[in-house]
Coordinates of C-alpha atoms and ligand atoms in Angstrom, one line a residue:
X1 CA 189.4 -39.0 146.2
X2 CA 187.2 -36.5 148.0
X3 CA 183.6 -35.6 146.6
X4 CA 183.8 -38.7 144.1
X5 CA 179.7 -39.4 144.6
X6 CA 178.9 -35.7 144.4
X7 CA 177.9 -33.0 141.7
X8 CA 181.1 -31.1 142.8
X9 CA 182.7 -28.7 140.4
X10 CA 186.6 -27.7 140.9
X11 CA 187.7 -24.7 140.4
X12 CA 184.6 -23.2 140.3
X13 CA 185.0 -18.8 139.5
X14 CA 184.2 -17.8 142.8
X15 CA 183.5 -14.0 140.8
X16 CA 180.2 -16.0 139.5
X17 CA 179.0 -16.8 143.4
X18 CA 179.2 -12.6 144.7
X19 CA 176.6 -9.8 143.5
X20 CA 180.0 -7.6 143.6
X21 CA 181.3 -10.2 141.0
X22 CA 184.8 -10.5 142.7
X23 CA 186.7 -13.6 144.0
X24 CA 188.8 -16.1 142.9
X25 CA 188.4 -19.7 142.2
X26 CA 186.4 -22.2 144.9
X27 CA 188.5 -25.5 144.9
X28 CA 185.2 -27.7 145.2
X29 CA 182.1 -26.0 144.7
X30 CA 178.9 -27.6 145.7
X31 CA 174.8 -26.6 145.0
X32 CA 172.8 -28.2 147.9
X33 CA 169.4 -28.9 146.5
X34 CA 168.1 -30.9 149.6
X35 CA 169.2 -30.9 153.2
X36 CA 169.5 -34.2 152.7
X37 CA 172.6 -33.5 149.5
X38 CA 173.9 -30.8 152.5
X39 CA 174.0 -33.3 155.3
X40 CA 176.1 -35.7 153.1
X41 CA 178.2 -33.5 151.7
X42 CA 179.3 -31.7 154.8
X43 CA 180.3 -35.3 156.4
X44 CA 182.3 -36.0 153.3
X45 CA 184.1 -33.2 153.6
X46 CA 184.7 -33.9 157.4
X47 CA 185.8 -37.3 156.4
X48 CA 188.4 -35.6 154.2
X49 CA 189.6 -32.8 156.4
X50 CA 188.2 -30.1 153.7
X51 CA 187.2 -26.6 155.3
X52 CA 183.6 -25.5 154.3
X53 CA 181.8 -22.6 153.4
X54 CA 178.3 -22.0 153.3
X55 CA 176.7 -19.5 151.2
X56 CA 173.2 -17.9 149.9
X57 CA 173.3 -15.5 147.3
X58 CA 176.3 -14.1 147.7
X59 CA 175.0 -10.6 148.3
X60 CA 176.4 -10.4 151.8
X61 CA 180.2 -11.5 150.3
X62 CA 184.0 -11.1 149.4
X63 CA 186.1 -13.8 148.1
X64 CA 190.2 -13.5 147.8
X65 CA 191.4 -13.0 144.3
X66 CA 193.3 -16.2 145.4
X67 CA 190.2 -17.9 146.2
X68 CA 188.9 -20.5 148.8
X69 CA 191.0 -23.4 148.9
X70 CA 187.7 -25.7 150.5
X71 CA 184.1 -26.8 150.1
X72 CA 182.0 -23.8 149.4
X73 CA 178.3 -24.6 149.7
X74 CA 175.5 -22.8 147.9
X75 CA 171.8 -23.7 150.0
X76 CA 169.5 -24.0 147.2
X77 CA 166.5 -25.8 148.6
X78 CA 163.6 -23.3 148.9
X79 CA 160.3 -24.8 150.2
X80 CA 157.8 -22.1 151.6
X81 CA 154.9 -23.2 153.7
X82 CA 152.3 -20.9 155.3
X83 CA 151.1 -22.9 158.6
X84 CA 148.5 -20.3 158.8
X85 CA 148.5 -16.4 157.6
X86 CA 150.6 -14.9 159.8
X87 CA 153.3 -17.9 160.7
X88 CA 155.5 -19.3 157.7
X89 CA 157.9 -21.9 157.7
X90 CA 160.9 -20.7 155.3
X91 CA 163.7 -23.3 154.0
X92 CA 167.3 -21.6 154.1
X93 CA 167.6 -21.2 150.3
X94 CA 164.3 -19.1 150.2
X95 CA 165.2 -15.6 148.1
X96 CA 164.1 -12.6 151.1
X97 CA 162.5 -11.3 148.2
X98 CA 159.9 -14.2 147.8
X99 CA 159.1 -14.0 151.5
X100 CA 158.2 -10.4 150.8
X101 CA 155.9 -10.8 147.8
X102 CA 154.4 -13.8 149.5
X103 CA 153.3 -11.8 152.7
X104 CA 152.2 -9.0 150.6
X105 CA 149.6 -11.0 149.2
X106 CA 148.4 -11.8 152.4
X107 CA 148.3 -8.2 153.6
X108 CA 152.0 -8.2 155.3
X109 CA 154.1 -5.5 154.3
X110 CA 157.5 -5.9 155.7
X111 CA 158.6 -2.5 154.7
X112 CA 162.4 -2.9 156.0
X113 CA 162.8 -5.5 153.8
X114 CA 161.8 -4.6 150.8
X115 CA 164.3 -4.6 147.8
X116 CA 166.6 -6.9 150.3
X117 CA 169.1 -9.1 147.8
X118 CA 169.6 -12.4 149.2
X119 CA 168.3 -16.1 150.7
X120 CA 166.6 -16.2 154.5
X121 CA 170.0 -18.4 155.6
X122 CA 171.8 -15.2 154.8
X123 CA 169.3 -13.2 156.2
X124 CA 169.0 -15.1 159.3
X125 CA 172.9 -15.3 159.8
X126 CA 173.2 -11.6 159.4
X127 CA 169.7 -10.2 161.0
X128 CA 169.4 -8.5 158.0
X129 CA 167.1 -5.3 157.7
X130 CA 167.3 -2.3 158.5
X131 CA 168.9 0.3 161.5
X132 CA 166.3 -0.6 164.1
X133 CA 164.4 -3.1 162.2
X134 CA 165.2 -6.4 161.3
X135 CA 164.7 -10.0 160.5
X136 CA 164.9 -11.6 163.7
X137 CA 162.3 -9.9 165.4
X138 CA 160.1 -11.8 163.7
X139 CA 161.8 -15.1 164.0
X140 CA 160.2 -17.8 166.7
X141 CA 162.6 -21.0 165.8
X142 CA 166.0 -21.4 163.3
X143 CA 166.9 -25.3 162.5
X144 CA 169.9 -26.0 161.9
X145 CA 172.8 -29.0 161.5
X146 CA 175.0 -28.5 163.9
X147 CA 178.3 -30.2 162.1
X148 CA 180.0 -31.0 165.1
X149 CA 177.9 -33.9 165.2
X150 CA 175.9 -33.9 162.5
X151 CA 172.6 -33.9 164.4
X152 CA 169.6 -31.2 163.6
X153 CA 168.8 -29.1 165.8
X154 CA 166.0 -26.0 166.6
X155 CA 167.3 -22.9 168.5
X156 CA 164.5 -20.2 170.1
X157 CA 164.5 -16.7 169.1
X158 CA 166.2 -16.4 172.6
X159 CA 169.2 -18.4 171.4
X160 CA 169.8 -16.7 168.3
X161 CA 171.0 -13.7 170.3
X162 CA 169.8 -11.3 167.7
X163 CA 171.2 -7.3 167.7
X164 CA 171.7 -5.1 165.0
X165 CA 173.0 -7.3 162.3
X166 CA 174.6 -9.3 164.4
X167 CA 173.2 -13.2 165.5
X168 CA 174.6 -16.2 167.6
X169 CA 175.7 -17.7 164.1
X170 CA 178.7 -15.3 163.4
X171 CA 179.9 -16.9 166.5
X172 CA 178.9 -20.8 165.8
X173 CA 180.2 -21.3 162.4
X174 CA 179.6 -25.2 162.5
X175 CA 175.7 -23.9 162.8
X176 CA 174.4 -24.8 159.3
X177 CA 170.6 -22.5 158.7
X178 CA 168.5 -24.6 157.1
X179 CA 165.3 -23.0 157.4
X180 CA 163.0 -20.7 159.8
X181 CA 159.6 -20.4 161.3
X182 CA 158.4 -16.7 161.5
X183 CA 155.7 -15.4 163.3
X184 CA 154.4 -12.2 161.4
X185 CA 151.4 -11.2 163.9
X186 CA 153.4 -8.2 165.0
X187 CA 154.3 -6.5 161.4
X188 CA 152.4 -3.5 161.4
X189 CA 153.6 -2.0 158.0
X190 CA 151.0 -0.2 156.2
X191 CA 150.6 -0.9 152.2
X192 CA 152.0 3.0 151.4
X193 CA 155.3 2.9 154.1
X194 CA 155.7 0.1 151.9
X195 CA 155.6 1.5 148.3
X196 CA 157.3 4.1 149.5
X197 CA 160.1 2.5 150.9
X198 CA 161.2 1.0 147.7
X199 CA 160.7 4.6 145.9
X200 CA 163.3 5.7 148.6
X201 CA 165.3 2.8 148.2
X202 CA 165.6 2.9 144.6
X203 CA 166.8 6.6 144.7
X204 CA 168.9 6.3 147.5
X205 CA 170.7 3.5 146.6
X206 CA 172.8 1.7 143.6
X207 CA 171.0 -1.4 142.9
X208 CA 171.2 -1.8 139.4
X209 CA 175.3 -2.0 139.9
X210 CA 177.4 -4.9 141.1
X211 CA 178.0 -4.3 145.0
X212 CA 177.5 -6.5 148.8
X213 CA 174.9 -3.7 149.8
X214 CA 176.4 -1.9 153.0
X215 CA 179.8 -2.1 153.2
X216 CA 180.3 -1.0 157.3
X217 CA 178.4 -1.3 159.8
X218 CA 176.5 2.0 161.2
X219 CA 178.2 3.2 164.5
X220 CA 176.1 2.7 168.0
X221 CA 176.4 6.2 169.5
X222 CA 175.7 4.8 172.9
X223 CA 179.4 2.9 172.7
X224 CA 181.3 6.3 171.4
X225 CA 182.7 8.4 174.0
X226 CA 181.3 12.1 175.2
X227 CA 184.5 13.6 173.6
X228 CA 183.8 11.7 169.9
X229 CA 180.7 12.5 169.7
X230 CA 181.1 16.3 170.8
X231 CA 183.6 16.2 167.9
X232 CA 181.7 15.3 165.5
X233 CA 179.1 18.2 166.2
X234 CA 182.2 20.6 166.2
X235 CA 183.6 19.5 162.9
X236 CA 180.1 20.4 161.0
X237 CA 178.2 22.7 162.8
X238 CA 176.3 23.1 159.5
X239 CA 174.6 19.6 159.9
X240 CA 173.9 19.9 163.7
X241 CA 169.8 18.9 163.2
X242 CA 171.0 15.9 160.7
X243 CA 173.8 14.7 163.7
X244 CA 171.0 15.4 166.3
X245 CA 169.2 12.8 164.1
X246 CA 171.3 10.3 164.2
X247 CA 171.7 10.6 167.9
X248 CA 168.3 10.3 167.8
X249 CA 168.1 7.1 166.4
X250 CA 171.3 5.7 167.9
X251 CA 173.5 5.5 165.1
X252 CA 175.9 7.3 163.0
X253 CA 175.9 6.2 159.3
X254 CA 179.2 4.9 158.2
X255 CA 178.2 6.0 154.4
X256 CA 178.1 9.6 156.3
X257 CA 181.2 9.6 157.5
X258 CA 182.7 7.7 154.4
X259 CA 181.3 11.0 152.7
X260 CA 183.1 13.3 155.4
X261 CA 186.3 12.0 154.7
X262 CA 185.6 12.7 151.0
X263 CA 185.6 9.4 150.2
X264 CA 182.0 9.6 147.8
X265 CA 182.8 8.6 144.4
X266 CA 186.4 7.7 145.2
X267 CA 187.7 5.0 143.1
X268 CA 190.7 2.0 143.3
X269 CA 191.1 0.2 140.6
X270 CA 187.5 -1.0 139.2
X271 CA 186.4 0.0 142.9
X272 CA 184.5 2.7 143.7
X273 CA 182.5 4.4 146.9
X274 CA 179.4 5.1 145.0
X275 CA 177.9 8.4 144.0
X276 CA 174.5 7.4 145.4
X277 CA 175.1 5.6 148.5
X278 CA 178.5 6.1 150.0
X279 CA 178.6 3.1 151.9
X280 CA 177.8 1.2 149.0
X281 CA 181.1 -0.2 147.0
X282 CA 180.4 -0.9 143.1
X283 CA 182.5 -2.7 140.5
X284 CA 182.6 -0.5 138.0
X285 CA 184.6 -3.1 135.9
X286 CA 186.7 -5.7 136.5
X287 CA 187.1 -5.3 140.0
X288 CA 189.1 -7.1 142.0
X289 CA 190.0 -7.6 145.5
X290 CA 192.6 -6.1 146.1
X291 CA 191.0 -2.7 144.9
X292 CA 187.7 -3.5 147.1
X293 CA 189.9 -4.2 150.3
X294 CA 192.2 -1.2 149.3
X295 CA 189.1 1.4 149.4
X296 CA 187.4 -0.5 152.8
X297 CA 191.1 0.4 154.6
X298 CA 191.5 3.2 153.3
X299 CA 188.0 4.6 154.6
X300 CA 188.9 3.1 157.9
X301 CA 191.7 4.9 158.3
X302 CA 190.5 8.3 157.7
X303 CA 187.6 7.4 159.6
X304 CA 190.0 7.1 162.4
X305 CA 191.5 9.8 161.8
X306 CA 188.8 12.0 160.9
X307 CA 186.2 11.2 163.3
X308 CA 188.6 8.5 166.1
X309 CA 185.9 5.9 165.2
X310 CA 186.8 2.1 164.3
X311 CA 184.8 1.4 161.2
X312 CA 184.1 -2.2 161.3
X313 CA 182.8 -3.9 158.3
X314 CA 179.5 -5.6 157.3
X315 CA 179.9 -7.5 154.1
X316 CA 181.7 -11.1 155.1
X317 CA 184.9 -11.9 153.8
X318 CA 186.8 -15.3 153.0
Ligands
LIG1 C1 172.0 -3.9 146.6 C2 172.1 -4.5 148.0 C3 171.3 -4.0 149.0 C4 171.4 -4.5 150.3 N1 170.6 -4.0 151.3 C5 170.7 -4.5 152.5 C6 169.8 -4.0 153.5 O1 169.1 -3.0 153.4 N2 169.9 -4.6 154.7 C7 170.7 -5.7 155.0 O2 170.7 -6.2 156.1 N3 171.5 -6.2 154.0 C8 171.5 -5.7 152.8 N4 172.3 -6.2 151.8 C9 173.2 -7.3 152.1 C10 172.7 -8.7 151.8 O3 171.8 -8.7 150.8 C11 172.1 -9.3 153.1 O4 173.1 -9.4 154.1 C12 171.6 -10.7 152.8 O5 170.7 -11.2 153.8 C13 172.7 -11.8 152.5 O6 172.0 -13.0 152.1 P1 172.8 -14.0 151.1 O7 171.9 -15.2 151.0 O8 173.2 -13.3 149.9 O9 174.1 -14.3 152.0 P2 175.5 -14.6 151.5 O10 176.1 -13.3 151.1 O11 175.6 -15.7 150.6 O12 176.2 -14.9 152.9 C14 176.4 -14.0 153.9 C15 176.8 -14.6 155.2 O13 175.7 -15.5 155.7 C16 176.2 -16.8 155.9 N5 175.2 -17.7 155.5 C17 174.4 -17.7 154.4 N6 173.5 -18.7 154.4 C18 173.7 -19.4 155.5 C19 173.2 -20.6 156.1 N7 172.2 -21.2 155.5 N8 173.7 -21.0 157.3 C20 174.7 -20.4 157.9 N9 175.3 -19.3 157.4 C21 174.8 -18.8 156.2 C22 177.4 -16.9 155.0 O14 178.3 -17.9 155.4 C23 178.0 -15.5 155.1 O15 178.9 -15.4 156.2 C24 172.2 -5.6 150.5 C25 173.0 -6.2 149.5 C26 173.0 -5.6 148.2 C27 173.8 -6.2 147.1

């Protein structure tokens, strides 16, 4: 029998393992508290044929009301080790958030960061941040296992092929994060950008309610069409210095548009666009799936048909 030497639970609630607290239930769920407990694990479940899965915190996820009929993995080991007082060495299970107060103390303020849900694996695997500010700028090496042959390995900053929440690792799924080396020389932040981030943060957007953060991805304006974009101006003339904004900064919101097609506040089920953020989704109780995947479609297709733009979606789904 598969997993008979491990601390795997079957049949795990995989609603327990999401901040949106929806999912069915994980056939074999497994807490890695050393790389060591990860490295064996994954090559028992090679061994056995079972399909992986490796998460954080779960703040970045959406699991099938049927669940995941595999290993799912939560990283849990979370050394932090300053090698001097800009460069720190983070293990994958490290909460973003701990990074943060850490560098504060030492005079770091990584504004973009701040009030960020979720482990540095996570962060790492999705270049979390902001629009035009994120994780991996600061990143100088990732380790990983590579489970194609179980060896660990270090990719450059180079290799991680970072872009707006976007990194090499969406591609190489049998990449396994298991920690980072930052180098935070170049984090410029001052102390009041930073408290007033999370004042803007906090009024701008849900976080005391069960969500994945950012539902879609913001839209590049540099890969929408002359004729798209003109449209846009056309259809709210009203809002011309706002859209000139965006332009601006290279990207259209997708909780704008989400709001366009009169979308805010609309709910499925236990699913709702949220009153605060509209690209924020919120289980408002008892959510499940079906209503969360209901309301992401349906905002992509009047998105489509509101604005001929292909929403495409952040939070990761199994
Ligand atoms: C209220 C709220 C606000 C948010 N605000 C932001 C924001 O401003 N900016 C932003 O970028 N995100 C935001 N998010 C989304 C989320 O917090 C981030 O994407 C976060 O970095 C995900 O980390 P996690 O550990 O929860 O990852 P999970 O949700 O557990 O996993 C996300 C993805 O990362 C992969 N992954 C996780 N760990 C590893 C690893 N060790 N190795 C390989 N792959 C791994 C998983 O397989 C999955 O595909 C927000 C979420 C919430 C709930």
């Amino acid at each position: 029998m598969a997993f008979e030497n491990f601390n795997v639970k079957e049949n795990y609630p995989g609603k327990n393992l999401t901040t949106i607290k929806v999912g069915g239930p994980i056939r074999y769920f497994f807490e890695a508290k050393t790389k060591e407990d990860l490295l064996e694990v994954l090559k028992e479940a090679k061994r056995n044929k079972i399909k992986f899965y490796i998460i954080g915190s779960g703040s970045n996820l959406l699991i099938k009301d049927e669940g995941f009929d595999g290993l799912l993995i939560k990283i849990l080991f979370n050394n932090i080790n300053f090698l001097d007082d800009k460069k720190v060495f983070t293990d994958a299970g490290v909460f973003f958030s701990k990074l943060v107060d850490e560098l504060a103390k030492k005079g770091i303020y990584l504004k973009f960061a701040l009030g960020i849900p979720g482990t540095i694996g996570g962060a790492v695997y999705g270049n979390s941040g902001g629009q035009t500010e994120w994780i991996g700028d600061f990143v100088e090496k990732v380790f990983v296992i590579d489970t194609n042959d179980f060896q660990e390995k270090i990719l450059t900053k180079e290799e991680c092929n970072f872009s707006y929440r976007k990194s090499i690792f969406h591609e190489k799924k049998h990449l396994i994060i298991t920690g980072a080396l930052f180098n935070f020389e170049n984090c410029n932040y001052k102390k009041d950008e930073f408290l007033d981030f999370l004042k803007y943060r906090r009024q701008t957007q849900p976080l005391s309610e069960p969500s994945f953060g950012s539902t879609f991805r913001g839209v590049s304006v540099d890969k929408l069409p002359k004729d798209v974009l003109e449209n846009i101006v056309e259809q709210f003339p009203e809002e011309k210095n706002k859209i000139n904004e965006f332009f601006e900064k290279g990207i259209v919101p997708a909780g704008w548009m989400i709001e366009k097609c009169g979308l805010k506040n609309f709910q499925i089920g236990g699913a709702k666009f949220s009153e605060k953020h509209s690209n924020f989704i919120v289980n408002v109780g008892n959510a499940n799936f079906n209503d969360v995947i209901s309301l992401i479609n349906l905002a992509k297709q009047k998105a489509k048909e509101k604005f001929n733009i292909d929403l495409e979606t952040e939070v990761q789904i199994i």
